[in-house]
Short mmCIF file of C-alpha atoms and ligand atoms in Angstrom, two decimals:
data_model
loop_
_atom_site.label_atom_id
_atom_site.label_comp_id
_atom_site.label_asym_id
_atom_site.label_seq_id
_atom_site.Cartn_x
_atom_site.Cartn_y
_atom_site.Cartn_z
CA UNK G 815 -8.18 -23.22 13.84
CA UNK G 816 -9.28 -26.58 11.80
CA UNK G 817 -12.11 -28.31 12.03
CA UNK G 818 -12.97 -32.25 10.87
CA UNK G 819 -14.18 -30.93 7.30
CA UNK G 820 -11.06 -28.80 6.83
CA UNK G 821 -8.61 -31.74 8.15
CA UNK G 822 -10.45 -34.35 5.64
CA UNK G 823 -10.58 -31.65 2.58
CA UNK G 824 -6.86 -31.29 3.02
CA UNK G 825 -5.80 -34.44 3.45
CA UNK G 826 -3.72 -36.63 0.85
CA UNK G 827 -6.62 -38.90 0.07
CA UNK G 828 -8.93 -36.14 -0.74
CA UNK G 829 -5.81 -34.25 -2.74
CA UNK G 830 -5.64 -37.80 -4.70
CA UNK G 831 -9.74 -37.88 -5.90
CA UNK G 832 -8.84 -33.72 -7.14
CA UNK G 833 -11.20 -32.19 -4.05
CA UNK G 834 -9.88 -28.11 -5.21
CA UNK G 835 -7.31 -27.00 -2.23
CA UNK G 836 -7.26 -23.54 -1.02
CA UNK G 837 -3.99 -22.50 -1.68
CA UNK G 838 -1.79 -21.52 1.64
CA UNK G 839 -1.30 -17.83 1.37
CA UNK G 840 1.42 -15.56 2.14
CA UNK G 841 1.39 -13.99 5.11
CA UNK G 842 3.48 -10.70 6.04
CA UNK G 843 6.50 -11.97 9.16
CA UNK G 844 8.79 -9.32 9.62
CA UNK G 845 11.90 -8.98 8.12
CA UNK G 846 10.89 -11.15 5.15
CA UNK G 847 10.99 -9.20 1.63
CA UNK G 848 7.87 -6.95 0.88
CA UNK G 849 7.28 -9.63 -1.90
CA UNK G 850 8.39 -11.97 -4.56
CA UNK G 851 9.82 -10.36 -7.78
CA UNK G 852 10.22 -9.28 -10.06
CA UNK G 853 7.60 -6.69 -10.34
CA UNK G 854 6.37 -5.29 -13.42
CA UNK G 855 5.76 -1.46 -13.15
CA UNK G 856 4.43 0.17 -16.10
CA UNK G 857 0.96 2.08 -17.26
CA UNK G 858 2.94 5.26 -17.12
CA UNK G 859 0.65 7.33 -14.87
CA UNK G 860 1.87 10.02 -12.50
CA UNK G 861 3.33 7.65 -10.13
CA UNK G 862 4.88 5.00 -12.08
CA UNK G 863 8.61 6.16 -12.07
CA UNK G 864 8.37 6.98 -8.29
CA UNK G 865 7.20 3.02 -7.15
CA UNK G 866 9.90 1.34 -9.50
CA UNK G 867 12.56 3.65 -7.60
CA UNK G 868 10.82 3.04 -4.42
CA UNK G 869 10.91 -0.61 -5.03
CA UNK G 870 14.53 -0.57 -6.49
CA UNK G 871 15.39 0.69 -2.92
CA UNK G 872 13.27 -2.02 -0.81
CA UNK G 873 15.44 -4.48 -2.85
CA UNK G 874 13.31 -5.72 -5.12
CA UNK G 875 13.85 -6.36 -8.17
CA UNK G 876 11.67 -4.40 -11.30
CA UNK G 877 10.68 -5.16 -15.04
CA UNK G 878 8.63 -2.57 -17.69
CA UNK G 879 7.35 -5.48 -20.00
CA UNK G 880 6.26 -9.28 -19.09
CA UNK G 881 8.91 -10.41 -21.63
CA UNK G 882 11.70 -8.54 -19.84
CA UNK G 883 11.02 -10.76 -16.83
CA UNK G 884 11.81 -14.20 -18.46
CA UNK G 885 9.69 -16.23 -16.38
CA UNK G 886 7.88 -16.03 -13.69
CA UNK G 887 6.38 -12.56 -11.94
CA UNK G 888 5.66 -12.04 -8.53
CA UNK G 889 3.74 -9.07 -8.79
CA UNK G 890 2.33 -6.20 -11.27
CA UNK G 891 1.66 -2.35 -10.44
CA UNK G 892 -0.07 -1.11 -13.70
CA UNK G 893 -0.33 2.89 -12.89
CA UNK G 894 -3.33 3.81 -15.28
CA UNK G 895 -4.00 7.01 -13.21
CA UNK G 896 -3.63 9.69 -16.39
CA UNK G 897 -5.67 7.50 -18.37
CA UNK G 898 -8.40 10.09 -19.34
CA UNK G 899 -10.65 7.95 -22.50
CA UNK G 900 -11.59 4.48 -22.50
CA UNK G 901 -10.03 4.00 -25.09
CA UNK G 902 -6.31 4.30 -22.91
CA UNK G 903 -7.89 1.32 -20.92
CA UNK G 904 -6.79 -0.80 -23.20
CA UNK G 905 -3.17 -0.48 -21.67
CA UNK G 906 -4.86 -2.93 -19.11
CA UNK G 907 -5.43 -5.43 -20.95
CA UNK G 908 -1.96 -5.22 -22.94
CA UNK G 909 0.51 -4.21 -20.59
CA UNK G 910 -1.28 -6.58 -17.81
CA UNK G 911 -2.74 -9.86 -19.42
CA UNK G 912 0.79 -11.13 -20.24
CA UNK G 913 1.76 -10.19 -16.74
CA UNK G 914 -0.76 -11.96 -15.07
CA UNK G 915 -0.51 -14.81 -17.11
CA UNK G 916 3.03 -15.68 -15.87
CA UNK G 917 2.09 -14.13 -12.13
CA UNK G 918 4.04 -16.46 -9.18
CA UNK G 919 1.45 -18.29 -6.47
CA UNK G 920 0.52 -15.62 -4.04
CA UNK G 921 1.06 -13.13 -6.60
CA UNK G 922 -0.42 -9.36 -6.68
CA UNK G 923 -2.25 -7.08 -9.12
CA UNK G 924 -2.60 -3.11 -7.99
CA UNK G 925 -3.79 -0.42 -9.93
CA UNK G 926 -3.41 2.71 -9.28
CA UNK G 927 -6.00 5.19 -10.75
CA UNK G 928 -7.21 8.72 -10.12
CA UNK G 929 -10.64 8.96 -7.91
CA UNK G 930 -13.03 9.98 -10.05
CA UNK G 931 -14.93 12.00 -7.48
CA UNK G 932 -12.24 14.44 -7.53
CA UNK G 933 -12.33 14.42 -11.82
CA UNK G 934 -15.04 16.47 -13.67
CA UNK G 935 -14.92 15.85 -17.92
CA UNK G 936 -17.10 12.80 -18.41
CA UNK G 937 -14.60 11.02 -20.38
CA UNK G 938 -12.13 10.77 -17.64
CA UNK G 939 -14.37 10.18 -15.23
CA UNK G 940 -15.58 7.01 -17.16
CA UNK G 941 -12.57 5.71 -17.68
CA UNK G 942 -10.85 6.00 -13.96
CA UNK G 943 -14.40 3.99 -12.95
CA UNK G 944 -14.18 1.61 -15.89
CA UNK G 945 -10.95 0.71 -13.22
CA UNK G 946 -12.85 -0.19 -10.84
CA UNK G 947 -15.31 -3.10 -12.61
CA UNK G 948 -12.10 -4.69 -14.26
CA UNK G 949 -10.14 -4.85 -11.22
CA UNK G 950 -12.85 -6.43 -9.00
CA UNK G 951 -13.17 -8.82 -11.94
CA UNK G 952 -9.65 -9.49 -11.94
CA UNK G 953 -9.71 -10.67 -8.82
CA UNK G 954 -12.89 -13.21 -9.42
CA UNK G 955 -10.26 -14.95 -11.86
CA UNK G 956 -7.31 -15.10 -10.59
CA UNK G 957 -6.12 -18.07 -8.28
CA UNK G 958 -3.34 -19.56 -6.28
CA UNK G 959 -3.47 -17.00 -3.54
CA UNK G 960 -3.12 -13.99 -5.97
CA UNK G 961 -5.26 -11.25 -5.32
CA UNK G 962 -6.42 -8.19 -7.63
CA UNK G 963 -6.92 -4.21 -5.80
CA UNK G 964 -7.52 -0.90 -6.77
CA UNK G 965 -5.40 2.72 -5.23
CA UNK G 966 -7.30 5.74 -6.37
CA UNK G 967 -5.23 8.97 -5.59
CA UNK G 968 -7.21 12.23 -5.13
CA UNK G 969 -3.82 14.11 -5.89
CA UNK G 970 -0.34 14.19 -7.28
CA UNK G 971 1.40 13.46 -3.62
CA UNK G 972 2.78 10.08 -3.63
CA UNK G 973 3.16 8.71 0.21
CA UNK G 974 -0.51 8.08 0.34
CA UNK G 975 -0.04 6.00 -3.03
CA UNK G 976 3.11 4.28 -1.83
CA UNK G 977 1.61 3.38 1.28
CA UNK G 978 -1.15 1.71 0.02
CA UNK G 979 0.87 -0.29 -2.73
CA UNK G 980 3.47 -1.49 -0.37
CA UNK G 981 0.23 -2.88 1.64
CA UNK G 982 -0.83 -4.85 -1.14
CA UNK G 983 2.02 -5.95 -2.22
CA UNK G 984 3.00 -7.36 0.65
CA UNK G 985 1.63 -10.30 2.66
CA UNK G 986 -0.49 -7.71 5.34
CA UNK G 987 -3.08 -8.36 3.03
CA UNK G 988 -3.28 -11.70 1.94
CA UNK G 989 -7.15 -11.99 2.83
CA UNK G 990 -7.72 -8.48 0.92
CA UNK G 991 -8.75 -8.99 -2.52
CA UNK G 992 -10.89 -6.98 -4.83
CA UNK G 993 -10.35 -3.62 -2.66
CA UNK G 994 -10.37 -0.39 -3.88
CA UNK G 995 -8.66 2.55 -1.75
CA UNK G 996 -9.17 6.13 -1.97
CA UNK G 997 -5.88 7.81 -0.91
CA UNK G 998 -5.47 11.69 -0.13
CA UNK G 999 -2.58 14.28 -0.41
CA UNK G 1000 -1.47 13.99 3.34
CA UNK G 1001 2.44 13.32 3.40
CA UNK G 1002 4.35 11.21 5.93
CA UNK G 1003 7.56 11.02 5.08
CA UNK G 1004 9.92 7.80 5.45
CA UNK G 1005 8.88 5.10 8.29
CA UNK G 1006 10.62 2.31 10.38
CA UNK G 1007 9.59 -0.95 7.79
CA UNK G 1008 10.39 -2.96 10.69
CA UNK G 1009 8.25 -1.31 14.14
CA UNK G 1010 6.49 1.59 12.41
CA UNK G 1011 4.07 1.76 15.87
CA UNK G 1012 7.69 2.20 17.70
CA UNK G 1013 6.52 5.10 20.56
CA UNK G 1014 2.46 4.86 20.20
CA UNK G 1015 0.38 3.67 23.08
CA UNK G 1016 -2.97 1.76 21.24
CA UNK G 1017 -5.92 0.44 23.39
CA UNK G 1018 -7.64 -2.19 21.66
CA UNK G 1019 -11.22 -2.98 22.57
CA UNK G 1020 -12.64 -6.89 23.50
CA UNK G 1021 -9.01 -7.83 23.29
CA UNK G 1022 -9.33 -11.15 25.85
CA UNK G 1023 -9.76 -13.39 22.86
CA UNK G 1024 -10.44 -13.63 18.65
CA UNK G 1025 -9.63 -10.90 16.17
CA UNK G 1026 -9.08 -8.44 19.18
CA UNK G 1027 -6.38 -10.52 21.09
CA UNK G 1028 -4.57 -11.03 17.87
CA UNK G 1029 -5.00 -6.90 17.33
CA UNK G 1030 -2.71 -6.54 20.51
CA UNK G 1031 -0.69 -8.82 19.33
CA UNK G 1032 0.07 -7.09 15.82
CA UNK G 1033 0.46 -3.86 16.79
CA UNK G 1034 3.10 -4.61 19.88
CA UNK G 1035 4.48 -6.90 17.64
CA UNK G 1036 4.52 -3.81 15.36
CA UNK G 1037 6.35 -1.57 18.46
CA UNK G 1038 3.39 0.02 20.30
CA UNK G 1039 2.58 -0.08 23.75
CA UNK G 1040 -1.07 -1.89 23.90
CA UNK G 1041 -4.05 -1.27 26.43
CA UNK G 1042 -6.17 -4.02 25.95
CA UNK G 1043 -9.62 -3.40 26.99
CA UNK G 1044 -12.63 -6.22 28.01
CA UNK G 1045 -15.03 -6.59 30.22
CA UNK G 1046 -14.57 -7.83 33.61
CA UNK G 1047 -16.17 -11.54 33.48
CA UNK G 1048 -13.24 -11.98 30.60
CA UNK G 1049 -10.65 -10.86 33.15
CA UNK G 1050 -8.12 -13.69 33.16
CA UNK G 1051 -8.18 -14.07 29.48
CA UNK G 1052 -7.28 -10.34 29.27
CA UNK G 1053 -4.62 -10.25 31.52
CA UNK G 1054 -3.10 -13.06 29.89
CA UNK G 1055 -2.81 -11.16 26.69
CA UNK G 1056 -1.48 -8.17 28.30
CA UNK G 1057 1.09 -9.85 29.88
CA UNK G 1058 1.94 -11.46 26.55
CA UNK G 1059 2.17 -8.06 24.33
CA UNK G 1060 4.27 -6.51 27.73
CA UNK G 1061 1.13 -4.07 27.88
CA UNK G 1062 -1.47 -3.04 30.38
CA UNK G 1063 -5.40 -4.86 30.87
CA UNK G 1064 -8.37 -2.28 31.45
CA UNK G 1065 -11.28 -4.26 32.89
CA UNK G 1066 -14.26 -2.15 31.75
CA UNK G 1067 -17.42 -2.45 29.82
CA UNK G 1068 -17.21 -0.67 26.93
CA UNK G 1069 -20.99 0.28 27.06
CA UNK G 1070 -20.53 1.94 30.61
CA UNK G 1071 -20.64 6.06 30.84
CA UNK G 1072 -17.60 6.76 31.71
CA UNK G 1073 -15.25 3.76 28.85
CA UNK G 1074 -13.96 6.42 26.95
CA UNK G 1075 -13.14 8.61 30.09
CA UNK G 1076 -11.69 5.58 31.83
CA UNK G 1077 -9.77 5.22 28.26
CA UNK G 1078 -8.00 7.95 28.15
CA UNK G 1079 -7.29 8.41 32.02
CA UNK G 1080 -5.63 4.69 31.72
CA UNK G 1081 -3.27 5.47 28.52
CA UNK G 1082 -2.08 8.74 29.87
CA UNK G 1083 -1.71 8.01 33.14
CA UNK G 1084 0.25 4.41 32.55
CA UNK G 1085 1.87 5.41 29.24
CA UNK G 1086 1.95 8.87 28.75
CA UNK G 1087 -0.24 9.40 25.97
CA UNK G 1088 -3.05 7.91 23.32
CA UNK G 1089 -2.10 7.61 19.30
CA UNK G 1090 -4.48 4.94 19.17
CA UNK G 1091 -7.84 3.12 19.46
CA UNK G 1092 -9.35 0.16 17.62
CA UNK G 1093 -13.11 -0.23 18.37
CA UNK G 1094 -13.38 -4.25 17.72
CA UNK G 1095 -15.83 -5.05 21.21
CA UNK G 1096 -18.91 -6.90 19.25
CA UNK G 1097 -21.54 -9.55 19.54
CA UNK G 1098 -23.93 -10.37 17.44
CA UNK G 1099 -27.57 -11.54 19.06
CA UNK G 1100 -29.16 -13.28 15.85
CA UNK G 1101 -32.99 -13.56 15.37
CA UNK G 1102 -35.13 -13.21 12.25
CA UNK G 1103 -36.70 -9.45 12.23
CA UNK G 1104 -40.43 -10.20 12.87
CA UNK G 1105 -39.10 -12.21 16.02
CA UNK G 1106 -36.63 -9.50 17.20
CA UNK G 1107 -37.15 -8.27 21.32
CA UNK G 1108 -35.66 -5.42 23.01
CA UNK G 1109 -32.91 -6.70 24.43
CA UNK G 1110 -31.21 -8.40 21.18
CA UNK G 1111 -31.84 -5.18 19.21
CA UNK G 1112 -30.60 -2.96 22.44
CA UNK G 1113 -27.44 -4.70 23.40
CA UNK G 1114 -25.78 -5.17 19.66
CA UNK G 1115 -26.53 -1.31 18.75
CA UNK G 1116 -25.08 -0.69 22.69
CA UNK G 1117 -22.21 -2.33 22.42
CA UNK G 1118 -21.31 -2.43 18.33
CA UNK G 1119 -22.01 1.03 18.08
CA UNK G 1120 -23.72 3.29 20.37
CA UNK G 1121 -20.46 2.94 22.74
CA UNK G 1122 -17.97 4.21 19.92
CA UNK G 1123 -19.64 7.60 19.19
CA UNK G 1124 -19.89 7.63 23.08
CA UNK G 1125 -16.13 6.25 23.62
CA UNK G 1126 -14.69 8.68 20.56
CA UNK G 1127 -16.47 12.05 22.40
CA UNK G 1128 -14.18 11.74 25.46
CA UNK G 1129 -10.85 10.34 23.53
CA UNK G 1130 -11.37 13.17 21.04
CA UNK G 1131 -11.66 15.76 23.66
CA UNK G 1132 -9.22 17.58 25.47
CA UNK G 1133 -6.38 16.00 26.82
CA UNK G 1134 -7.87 12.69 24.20
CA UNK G 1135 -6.20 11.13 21.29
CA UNK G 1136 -3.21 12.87 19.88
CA UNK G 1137 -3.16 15.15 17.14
CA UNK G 1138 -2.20 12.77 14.07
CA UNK G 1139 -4.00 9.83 16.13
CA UNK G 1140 -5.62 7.01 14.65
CA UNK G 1141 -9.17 5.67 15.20
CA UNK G 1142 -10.20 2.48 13.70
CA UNK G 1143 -13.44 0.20 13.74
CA UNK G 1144 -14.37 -3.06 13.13
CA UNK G 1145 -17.77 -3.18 11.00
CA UNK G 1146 -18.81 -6.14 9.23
CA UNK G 1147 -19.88 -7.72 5.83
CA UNK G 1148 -22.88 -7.78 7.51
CA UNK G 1149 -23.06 -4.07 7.31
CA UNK G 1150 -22.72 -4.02 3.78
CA UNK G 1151 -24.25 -7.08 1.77
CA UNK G 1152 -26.82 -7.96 4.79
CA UNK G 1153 -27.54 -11.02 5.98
CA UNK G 1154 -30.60 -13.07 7.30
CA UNK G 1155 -31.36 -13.16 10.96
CA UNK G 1156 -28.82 -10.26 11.45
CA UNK G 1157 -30.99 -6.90 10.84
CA UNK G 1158 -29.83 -5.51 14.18
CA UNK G 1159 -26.25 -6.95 13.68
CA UNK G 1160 -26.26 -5.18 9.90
CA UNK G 1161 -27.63 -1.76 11.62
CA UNK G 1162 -25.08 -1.49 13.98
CA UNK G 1163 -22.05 -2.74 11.47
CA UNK G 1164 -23.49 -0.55 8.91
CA UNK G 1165 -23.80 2.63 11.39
CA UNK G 1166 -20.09 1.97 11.99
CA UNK G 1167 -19.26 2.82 8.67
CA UNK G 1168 -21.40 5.99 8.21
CA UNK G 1169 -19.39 7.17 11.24
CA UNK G 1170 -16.29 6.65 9.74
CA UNK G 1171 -17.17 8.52 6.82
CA UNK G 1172 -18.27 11.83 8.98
CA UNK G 1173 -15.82 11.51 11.53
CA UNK G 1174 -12.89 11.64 9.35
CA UNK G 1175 -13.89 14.45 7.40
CA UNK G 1176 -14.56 16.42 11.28
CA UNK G 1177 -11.01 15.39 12.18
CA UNK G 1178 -9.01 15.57 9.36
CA UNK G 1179 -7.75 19.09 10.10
CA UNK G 1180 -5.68 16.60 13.30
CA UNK G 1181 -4.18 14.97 11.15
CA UNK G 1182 -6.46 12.00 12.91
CA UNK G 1183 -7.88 9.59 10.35
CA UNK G 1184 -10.49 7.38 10.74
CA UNK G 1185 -10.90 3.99 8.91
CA UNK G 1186 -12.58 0.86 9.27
CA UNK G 1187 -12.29 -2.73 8.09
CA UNK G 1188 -15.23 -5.16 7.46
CA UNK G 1189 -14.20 -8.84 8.24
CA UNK G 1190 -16.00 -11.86 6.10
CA UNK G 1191 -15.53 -14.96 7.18
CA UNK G 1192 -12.89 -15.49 9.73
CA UNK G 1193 -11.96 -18.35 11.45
CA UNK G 1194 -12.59 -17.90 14.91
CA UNK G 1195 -14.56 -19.38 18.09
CA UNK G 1196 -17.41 -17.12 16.78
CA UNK G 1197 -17.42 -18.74 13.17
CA UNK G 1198 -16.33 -22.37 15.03
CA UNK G 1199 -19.89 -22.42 16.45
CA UNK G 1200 -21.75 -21.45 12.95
CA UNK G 1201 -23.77 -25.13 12.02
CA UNK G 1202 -21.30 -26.80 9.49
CA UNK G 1203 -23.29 -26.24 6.16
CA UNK G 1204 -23.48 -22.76 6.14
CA UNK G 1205 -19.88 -22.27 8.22
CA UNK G 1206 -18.52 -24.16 4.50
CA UNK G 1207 -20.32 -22.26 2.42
CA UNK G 1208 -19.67 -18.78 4.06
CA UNK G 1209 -15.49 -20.23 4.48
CA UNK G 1210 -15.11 -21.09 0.84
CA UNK G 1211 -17.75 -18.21 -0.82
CA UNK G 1212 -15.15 -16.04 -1.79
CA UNK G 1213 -12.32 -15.76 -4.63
CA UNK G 1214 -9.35 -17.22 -2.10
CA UNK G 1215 -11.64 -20.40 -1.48
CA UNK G 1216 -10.88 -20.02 2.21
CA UNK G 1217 -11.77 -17.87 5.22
CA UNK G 1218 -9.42 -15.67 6.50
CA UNK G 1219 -7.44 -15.60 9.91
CA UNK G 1220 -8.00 -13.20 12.68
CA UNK G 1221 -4.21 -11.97 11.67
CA UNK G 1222 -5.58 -11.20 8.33
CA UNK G 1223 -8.09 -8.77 10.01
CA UNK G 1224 -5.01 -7.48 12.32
CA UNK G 1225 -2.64 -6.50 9.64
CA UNK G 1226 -4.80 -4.32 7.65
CA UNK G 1227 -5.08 -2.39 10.98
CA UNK G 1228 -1.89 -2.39 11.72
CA UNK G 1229 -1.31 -0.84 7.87
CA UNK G 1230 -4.09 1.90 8.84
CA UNK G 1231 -3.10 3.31 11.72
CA UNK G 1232 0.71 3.28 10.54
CA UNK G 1233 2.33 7.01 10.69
CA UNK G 1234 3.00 6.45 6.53
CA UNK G 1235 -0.97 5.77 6.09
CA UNK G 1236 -1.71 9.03 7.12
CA UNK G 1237 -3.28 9.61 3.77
CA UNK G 1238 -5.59 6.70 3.87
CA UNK G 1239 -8.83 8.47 5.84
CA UNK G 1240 -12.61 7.37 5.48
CA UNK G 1241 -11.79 4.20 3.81
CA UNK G 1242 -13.79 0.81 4.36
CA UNK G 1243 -11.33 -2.69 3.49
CA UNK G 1244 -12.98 -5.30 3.09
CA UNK G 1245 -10.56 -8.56 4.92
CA UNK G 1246 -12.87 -11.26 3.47
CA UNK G 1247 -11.03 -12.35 0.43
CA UNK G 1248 -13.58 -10.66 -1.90
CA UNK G 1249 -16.34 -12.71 -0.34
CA UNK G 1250 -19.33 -13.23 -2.87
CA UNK G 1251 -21.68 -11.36 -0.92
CA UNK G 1252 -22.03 -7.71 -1.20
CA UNK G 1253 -19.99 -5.38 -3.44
P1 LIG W 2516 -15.35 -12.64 19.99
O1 LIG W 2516 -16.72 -12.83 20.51
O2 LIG W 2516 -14.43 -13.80 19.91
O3 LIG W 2516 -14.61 -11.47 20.81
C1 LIG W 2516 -15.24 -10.27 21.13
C2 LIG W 2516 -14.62 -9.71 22.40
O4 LIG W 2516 -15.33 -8.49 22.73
C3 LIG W 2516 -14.78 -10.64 23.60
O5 LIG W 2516 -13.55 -10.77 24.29
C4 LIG W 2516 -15.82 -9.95 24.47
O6 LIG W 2516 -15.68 -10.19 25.85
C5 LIG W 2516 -15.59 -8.48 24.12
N1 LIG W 2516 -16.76 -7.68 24.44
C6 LIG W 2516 -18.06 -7.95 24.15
N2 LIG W 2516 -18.86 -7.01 24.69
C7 LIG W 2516 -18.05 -6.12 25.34
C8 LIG W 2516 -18.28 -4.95 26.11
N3 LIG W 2516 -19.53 -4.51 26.32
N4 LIG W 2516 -17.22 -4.29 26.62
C9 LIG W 2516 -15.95 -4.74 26.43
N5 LIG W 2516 -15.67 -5.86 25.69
C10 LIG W 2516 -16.71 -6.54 25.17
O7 LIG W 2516 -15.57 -11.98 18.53
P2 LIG W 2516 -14.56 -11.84 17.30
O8 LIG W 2516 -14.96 -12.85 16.28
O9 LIG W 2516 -13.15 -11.79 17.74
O10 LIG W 2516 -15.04 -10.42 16.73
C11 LIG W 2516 -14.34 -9.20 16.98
C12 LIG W 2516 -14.99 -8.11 16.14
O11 LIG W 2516 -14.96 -8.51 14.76
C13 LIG W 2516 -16.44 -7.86 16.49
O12 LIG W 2516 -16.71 -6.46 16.37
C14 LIG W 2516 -17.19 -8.62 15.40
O13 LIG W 2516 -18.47 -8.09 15.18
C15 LIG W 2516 -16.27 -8.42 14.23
N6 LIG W 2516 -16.42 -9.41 13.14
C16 LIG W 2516 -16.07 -10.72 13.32
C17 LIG W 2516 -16.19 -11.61 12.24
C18 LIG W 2516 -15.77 -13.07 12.35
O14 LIG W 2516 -15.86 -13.78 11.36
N7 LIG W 2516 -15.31 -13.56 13.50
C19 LIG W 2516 -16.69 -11.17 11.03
C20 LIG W 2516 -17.06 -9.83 10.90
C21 LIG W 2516 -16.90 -8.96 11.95
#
């Protein structure tokens, strides 16, 4: 979606007098390589050896030094996750600045480190959070669509690791920058690169239009069967996306008694089973705090979050979700930097993400995991009808100078609720291209 300002930013004239351009960033398409090479692999961490084979195998091509690349890199994996003084940290800087310095457009920085909440000696525990300060950093300075994240194992099994770094790397998460990802010992073994969500029925929530219609689309695209879910007035809209990811439309409100019933009734009766649900229904109902009524406070905690612990009782219950099932909401920056006129909008975003945390841990003996992503600024008819001097400055606030697409916000789902992600539980990404506000 453009808009006069974007048109006249981009255009030749404006590219002439030196107005900065957001650089075009790569997006994942299937079938194209996981990324530009060659990628340097080195810190020499527990997991090191097993990504350059891994990547050796996906085809693309691997260096240990900058100089071994002669030219150009697309992408560095610096595994720092034995590093145990801070004194090791400065591996970072030598193995990495040369790296970075001759990193491709679109290029990648990942770092994988050991969580430090699962670490006790001091030293150690400094130095694996040290990681996390440089990292985010990184990813303040670098430019031309490269962006800078953090994996933090809590173990020595590497799918969890993989998973995440193949996310990264690839163009799933071009919006995702300055991201750190905690990632557990769960294994999953190998996975279809091409329709990992071959076999899984997902329902999708507010799916008639925005970041929920292009949900449905990324995860049939992806090979699952999608319900898509929205309210009745938004009927034609719905079926209309339905028809075009060759899934079914389930006219409810999702703040009515009986949604997640009606959820799970739908998916097994049409398609045999549920593997999936993302919780993306939302509005916001903005007023300043001291101004706030009943009914703008009621209906955003109703619908943003009161209906998702209600929804997630009956599709966790018997005859629910499927063991190894995937449940993932849509919270907000809102929920975690704030922002003015939003203090019922914030609650209900930030609610979201408390609920990930404590449902994950409940279901994690399901092998279900539970993750959500918090959007910044996406480009959408919601952000279309912001009043054009903040919608610039919330579109170019961030370290990709651009706001993101509602595919941006799709593909990090699609990554979570992938059978090889089954180690990535309780984690909050952030799709807003390390926006300046919040952490
Ligand atoms: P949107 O308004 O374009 O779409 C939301 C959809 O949810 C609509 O189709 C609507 O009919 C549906 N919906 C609303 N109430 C419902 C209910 N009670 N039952 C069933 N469906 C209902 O919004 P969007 O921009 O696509 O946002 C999608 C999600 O992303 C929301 O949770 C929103 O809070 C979140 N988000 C958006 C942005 C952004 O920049 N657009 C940023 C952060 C978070």
């Amino acid at each position: 979606m453009t808009d006069l300002f974007t048109t006249i930013v981009s255009s030749p004239v404006a590219k002439r007098v030196g107005v900065p351009q957001p650089t075009r960033l790569r997006r994942y398409e299937p079938g194209l390589p996981l990324c530009e090479g060659p990628v340097l692999v080195a810190g020499g961490g527990r997991f090191a050896e097993g990504i350059a084979s891994w990547l050796a195998r996906a085809g693309v091509a691997t260096v240990s030094t900058a100089a071994d690349a002669e030219g150009k890199i697309g992408a560095v994996v610096l595994d720092l996750s034995a590093a145990a003084d801070p004194g090791e940290l400065d591996q970072l800087r030598l193995l990495g600045a040369p790296a970075v310095k001759a990193l491709k457009r679109n290029g990648r920085v990942v770092v994988i480190g050991t969580d430090p909440a699962t670490l006790t000696d001091v030293a150690e525990v400094t130095t694996q959070r040290a990681l996390e300060g440089a990292v985010r950093s990184l990813g303040k300075e670098l430019r031309a669509g490269a962006t800078a994240n953090l994996v933090l194992a809590q173990g020595d099994a590497p799918d969890g690791v993989r998973s995440a770094v193949e996310f990264f790397l690839s163009g799933r998460s071009a919006y995702v920058d300055g991201q750190v990802v905690r990632v557990d010992e769960s294994t999953s073994g190998e996975v279809d690169a091409l329709r990992p969500l071959e076999g899984k029925v997902a329902v999708v929530t507010g799916a008639a239009r925005g970041i929920g219609a292009e949900i449905a689309t990324v995860l049939a695209r992806d090979g699952a069967t999608v319900v898509a879910v929205d309210v009745p007035a938004a009927g034609d809209a719905l079926a209309r996306v339905a028809n075009e990811v060759k899934g079914t439309a389930l006219q409810l409100d999702v703040t009515s008694d009986d949604a997640g019933r009606r959820i799970v009734e739908h998916a097994t009766a049409r398609h045999g089973g549920l593997d999936i649900v993302v919780h993306n229904a939302g509005i916001t109902r903005d007023k300043l705090f001291v101004n706030m009524d009943d009914a703008r406070w009621r209906s955003v905690m109703d619908v943003n979050l009161r209906s998702v612990l209600r929804m997630n009782d009956a599709i966790l219950g018997e005859g629910g979700l499927a063991d190894g099932g995937r449940i993932v909401c849509v919270a907000s920056i809102a929920g975690i930097a704030g922002n003015r006129g939003q203090t019922n909008y914030g609650a209900s975003k930030a609610g979201v993400i408390g609920l990930v945390t404590a449902l994950s841990r409940q279901v994690a003996d399901r092998g279900i995991t539970v993750n959500a992503v918090a959007p910044g600024f996406i480009e959408t008819e919601m952000t279309a009808r912001i009043p054009f001097a903040t919608r610039e400055i919330g579109r170019r606030m961030n370290s990709l100078q651009q706001g993101g697409q509602p595919k941006d916000v799709a593909e990090t789902i699609a990554w979570f609720v992938q059978p090889g992600a089954a180690a990535v539980t309780g984690q909050v990404v952030r799709v807003c291209g390390q926006s300046l506000l919040g952490a």
